[in-house]
Short mmCIF file of C-alpha atoms in Angstrom, two decimals:
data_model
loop_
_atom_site.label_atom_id
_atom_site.label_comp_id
_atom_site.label_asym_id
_atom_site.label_seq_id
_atom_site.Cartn_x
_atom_site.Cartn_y
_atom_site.Cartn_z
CA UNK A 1 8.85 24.10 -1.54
CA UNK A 2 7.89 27.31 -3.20
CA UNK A 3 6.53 30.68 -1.43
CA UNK A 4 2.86 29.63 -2.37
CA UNK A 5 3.22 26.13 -1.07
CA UNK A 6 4.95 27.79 2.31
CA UNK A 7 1.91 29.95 2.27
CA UNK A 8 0.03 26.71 2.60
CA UNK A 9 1.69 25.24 5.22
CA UNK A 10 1.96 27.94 7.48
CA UNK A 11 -1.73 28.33 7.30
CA UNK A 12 -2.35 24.40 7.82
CA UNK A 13 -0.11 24.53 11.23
CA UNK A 14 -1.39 27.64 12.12
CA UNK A 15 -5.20 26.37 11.93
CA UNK A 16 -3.99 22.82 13.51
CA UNK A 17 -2.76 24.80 16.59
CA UNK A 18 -5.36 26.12 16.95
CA UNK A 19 -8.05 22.99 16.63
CA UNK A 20 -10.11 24.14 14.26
CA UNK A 21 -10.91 21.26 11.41
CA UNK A 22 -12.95 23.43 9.11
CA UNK A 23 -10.13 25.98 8.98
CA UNK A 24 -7.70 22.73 8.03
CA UNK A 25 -10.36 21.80 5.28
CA UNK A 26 -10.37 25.12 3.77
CA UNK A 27 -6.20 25.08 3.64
CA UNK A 28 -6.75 21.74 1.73
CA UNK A 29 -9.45 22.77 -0.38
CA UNK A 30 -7.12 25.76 -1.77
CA UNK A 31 -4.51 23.51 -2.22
CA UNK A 32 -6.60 21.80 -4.28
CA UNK A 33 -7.79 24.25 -6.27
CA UNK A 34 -3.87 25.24 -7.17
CA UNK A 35 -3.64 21.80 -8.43
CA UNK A 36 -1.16 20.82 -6.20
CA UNK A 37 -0.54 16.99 -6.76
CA UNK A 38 -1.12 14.51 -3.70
CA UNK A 39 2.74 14.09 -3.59
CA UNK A 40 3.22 17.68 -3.08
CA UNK A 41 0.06 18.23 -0.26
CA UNK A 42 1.14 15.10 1.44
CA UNK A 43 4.82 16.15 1.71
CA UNK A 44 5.17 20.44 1.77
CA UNK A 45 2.39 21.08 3.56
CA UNK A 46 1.06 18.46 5.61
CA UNK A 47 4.21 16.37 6.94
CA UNK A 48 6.51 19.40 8.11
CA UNK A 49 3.48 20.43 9.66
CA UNK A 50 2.60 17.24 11.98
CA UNK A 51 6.24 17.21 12.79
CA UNK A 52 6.12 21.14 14.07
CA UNK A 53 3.04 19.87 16.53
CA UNK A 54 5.29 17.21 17.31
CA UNK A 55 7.77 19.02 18.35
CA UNK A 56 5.72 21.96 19.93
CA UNK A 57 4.00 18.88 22.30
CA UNK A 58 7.92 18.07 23.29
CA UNK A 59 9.01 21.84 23.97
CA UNK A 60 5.49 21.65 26.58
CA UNK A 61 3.47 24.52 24.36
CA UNK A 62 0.75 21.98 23.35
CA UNK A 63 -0.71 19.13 25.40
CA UNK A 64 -1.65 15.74 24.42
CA UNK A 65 -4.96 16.40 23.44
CA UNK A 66 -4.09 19.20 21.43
CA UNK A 67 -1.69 16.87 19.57
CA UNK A 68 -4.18 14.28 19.47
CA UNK A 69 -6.42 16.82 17.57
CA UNK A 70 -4.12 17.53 15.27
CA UNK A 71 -3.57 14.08 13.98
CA UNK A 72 -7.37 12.95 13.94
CA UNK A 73 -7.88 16.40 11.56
CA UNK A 74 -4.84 15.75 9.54
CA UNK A 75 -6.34 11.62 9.14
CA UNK A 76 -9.49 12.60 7.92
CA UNK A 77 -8.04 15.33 5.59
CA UNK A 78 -6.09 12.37 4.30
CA UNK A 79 -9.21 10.45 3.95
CA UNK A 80 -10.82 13.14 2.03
CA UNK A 81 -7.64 13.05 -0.45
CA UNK A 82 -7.95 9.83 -0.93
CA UNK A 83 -11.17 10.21 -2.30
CA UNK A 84 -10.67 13.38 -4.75
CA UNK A 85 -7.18 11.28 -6.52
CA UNK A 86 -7.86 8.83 -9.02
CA UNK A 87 -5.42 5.87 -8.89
CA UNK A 88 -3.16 4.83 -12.05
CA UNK A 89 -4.22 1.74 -13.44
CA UNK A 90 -2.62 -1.16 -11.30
CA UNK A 91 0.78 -2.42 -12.92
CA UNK A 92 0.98 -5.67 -10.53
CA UNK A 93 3.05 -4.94 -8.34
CA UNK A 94 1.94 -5.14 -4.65
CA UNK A 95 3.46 -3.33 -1.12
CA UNK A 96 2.79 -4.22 2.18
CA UNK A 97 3.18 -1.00 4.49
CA UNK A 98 3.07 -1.19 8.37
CA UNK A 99 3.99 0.71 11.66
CA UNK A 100 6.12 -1.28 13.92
CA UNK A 101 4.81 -2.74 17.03
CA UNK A 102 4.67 -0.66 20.13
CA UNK A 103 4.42 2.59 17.52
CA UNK A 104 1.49 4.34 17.00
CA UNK A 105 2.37 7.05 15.11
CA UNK A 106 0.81 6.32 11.62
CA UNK A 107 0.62 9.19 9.26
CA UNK A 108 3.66 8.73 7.67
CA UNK A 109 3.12 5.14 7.01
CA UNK A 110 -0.35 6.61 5.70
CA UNK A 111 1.35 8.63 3.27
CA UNK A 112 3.78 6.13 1.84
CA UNK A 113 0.35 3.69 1.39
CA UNK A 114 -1.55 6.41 -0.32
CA UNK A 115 1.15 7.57 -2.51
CA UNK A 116 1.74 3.48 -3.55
CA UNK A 117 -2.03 3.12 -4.20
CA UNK A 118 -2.61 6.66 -6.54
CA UNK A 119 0.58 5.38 -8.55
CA UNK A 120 -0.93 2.00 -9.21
CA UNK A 121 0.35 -0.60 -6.58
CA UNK A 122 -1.75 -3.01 -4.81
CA UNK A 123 -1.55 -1.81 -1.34
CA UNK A 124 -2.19 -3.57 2.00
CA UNK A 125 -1.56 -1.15 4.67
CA UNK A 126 -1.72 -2.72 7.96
CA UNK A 127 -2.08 0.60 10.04
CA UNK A 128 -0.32 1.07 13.93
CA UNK A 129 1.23 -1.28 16.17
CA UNK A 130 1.43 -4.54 14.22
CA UNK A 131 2.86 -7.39 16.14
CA UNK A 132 6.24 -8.43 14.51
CA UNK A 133 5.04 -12.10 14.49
CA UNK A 134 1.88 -10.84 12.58
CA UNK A 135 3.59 -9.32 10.01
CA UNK A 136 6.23 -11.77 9.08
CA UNK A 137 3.02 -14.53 9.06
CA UNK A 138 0.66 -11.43 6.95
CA UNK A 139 3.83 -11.15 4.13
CA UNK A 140 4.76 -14.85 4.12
CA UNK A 141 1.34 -15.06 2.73
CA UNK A 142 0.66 -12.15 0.60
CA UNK A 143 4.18 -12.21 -0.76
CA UNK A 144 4.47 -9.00 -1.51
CA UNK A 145 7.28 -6.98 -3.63
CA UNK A 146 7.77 -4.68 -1.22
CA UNK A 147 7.42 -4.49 2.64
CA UNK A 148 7.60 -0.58 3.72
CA UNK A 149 8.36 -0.28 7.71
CA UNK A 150 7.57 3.16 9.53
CA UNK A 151 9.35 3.46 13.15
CA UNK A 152 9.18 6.02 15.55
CA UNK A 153 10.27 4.67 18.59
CA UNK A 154 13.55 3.13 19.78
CA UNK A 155 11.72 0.22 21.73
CA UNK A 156 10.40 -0.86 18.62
CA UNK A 157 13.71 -1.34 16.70
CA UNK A 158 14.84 -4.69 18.00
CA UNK A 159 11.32 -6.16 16.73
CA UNK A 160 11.38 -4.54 14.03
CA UNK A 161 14.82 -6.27 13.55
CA UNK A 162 13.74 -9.94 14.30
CA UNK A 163 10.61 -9.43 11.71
CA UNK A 164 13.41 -8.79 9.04
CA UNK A 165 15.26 -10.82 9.78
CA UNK A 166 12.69 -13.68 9.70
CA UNK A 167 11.25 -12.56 6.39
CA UNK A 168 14.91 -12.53 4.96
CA UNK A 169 14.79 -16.18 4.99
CA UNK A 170 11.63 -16.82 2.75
CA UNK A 171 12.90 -18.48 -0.53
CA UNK A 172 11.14 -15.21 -2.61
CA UNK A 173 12.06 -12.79 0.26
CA UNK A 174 10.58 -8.83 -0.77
CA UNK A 175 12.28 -5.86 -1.08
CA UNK A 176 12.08 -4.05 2.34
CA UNK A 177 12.47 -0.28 3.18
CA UNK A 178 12.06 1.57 6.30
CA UNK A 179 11.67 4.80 7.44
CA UNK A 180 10.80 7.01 10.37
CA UNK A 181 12.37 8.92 13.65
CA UNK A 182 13.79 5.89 15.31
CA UNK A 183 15.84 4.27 11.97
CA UNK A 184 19.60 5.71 11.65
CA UNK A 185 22.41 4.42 8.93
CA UNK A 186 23.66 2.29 11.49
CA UNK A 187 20.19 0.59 11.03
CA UNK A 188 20.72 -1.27 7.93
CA UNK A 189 23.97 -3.43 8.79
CA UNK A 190 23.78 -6.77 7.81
CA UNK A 191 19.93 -6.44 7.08
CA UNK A 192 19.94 -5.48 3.21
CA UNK A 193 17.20 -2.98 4.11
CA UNK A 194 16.63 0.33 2.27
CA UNK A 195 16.64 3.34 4.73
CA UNK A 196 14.28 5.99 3.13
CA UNK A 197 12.81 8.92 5.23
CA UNK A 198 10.62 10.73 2.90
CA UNK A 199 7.25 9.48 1.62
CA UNK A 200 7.98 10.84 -1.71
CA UNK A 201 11.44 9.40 -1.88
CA UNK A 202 10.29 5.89 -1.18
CA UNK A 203 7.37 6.69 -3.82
CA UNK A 204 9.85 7.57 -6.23
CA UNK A 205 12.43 5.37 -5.98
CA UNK A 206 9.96 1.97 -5.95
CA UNK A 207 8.27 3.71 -9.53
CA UNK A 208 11.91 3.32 -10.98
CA UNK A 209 11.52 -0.14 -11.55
CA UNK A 210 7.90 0.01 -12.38
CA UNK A 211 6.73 -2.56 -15.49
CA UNK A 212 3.27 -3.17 -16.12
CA UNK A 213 2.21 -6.54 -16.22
CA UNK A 214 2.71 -8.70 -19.32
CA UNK A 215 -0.01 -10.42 -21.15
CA UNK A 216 1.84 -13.86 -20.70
CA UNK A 217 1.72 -12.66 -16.81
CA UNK A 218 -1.84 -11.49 -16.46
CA UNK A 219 -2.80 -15.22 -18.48
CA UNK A 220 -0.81 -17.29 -16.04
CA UNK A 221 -2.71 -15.52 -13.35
CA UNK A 222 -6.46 -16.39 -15.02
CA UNK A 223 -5.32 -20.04 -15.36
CA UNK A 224 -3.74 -20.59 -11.98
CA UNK A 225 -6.97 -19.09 -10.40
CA UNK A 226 -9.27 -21.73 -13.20
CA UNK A 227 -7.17 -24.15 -11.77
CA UNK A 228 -7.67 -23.38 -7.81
CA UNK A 229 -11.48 -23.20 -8.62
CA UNK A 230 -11.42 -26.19 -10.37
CA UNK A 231 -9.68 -28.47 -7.88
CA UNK A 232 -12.18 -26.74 -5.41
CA UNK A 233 -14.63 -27.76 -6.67
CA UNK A 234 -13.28 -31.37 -7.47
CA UNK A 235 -13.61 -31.24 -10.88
CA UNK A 236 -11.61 -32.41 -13.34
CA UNK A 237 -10.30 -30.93 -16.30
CA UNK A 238 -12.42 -33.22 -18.65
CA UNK A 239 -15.41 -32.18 -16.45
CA UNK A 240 -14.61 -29.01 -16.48
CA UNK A 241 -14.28 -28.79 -20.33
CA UNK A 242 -18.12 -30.75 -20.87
CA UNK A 243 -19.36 -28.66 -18.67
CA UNK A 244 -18.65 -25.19 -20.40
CA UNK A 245 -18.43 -26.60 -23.58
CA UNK A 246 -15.00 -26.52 -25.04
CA UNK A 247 -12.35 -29.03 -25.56
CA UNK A 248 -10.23 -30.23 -22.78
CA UNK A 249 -6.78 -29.50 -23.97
CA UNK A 250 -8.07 -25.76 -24.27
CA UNK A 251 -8.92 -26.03 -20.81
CA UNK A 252 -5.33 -27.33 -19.74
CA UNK A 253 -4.03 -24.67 -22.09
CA UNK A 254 -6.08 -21.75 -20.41
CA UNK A 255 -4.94 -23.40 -16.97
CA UNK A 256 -0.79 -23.19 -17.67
CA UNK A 257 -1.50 -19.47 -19.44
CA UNK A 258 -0.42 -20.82 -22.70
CA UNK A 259 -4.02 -20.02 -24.07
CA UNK A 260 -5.84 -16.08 -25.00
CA UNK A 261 -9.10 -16.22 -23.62
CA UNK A 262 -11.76 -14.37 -24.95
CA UNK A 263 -14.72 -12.43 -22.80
CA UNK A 264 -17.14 -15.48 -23.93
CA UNK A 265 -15.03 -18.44 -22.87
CA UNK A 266 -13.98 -16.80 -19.66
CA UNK A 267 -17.56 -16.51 -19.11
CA UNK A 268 -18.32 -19.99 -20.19
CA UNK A 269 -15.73 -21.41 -17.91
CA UNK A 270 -16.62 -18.95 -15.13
CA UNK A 271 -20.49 -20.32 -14.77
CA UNK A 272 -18.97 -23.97 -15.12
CA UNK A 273 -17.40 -23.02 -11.90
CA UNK A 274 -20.47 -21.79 -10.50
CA UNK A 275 -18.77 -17.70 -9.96
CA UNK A 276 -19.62 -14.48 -11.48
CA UNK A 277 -17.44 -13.46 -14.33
CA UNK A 278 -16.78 -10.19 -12.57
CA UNK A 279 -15.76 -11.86 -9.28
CA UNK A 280 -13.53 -14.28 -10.64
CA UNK A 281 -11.65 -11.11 -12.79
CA UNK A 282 -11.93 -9.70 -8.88
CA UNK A 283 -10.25 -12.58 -7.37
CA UNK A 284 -7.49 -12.40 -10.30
CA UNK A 285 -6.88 -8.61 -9.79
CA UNK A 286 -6.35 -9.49 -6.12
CA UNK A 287 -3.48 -11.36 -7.33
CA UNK A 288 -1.66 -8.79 -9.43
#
């Protein structure tokens, strides 16, 4: 952190001490105009600054409404961020962050989702308090690359322990790190968990392995969702094919992603399935 980020974050607590939400605003604002990146906002000014108000509300010189304030200001600050970054084109890889269950303390799990999304991640952030039994059921479906965890209180480690340990025994079981006050070294025996504190870190280290979807990928993805709208619809791959025109071994090409598809015989096939071109590409994004 440099002197003119320090500058920055002294003003931000300073103003969230106080209450004042236009004064926080304006700290933001002149952060943007510096060009500080969301990373750097996120992490040297806002972060060290939520955990000073957490710590004055434990030494007694703020009260629980004041530290209330101070999170609902910093959220919507967040929200406005969110708004002013433009995300990196998605690269198909897809997180699943979460606070444990009996935690609600989300703005660090806020971060690490927001950082994921601006660097091009699908992101399905779950917010406070999810029930353990939830979660495992939410990624067992969504089968996600990576499950991020935030805890901040010790009554939530033991569930936070069953819900790994129950989504360490799907057959295609993520990658899973966790973070927050409550997680120590000791933490990650026999779990094969990552411990990561720092929004950034977790941010950084997930981007190392980063490879943008393949063109044989993306295809298999366009013919696995023909194929679900197909069978929806009870049609069958000869139907299909008279319907939109083309032959039907192009069809059952298209359908196993052995086949480039061009804009007009995605949109051929897409009103022989009775959706929107654009929703179906929707509906195969969502998959990425």
């Amino acid at each position: 952190m440099n002197h003119e980020t320090q500058g920055l974050q002294k003003r931000y607590l300073e103003t969230l001490v106080q209450g004042n939400a236009d004064a926080c605003s304006k700290v933001i604002s002149d952060a943007l105009e510096k060009g500080l990146s969301l990373a750097h906002i996120y992490c040297d000014v806002i972060a060290p600054s939520q955990a000073k108000m957490g710590a004055l509300w434990l030494d007694g010189e703020i009260n629980i409404a004041q530290e209330h304030l101070a999170t609902m200001i910093t959220l919507q600050e967040m929200a406005r961020l969110r708004s002013v970054f433009e995300p990196k084109k998605l690269h198909g890889l897809q997180a699943v962050v979460a606070v444990a269950e009996k935690d609600l303390h989300v703005i660090g799990a806020q971060m690490v989702a927001d950082l994921l999304y601006i660097n091009g991640w699908k992101v399905d952030f779950l917010g406070a308090n999810v029930p353990s039994r939830d979660l495992v059921d939410f990624v067992r479906k969504k089968e996600p690359h990576v499950v991020a965890l935030s805890v901040s209180l010790p009554e939530s480690v033991p569930l936070v322990k069953k819900a790994i340990i129950q989504m360490r025994k799907f057959d295609d079981s993520p990658r899973i790190i966790v973070g927050g006050l409550a997680i120590d070294p000791n933490f990650v025996e026999d779990l094969d968990v990552e411990v990561i504190q720092s929004a950034q870190q977790i941010v950084e280290t997930l981007n190392q392995n980063v490879q943008p979807i393949s063109l044989g990928d993306y295809l298999k993805k366009i013919g696995k969702q023909i194929q679900f709208l197909r069978k929806k619809n009870k049609q069958s791959q000869q139907e299909l094919a008279n319907a939109c025109g083309l032959d039907r071994t192009y069809i059952s090409a298209v359908e196993h992603g052995k086949q480039n598809i061009t804009i007009g015989a995605l949109h051929k096939i897409s009103g022989a399935l009775d959706i929107p071109i654009n929703e179906f590409l929707n509906k195969v994004h969502n998959t990425l």
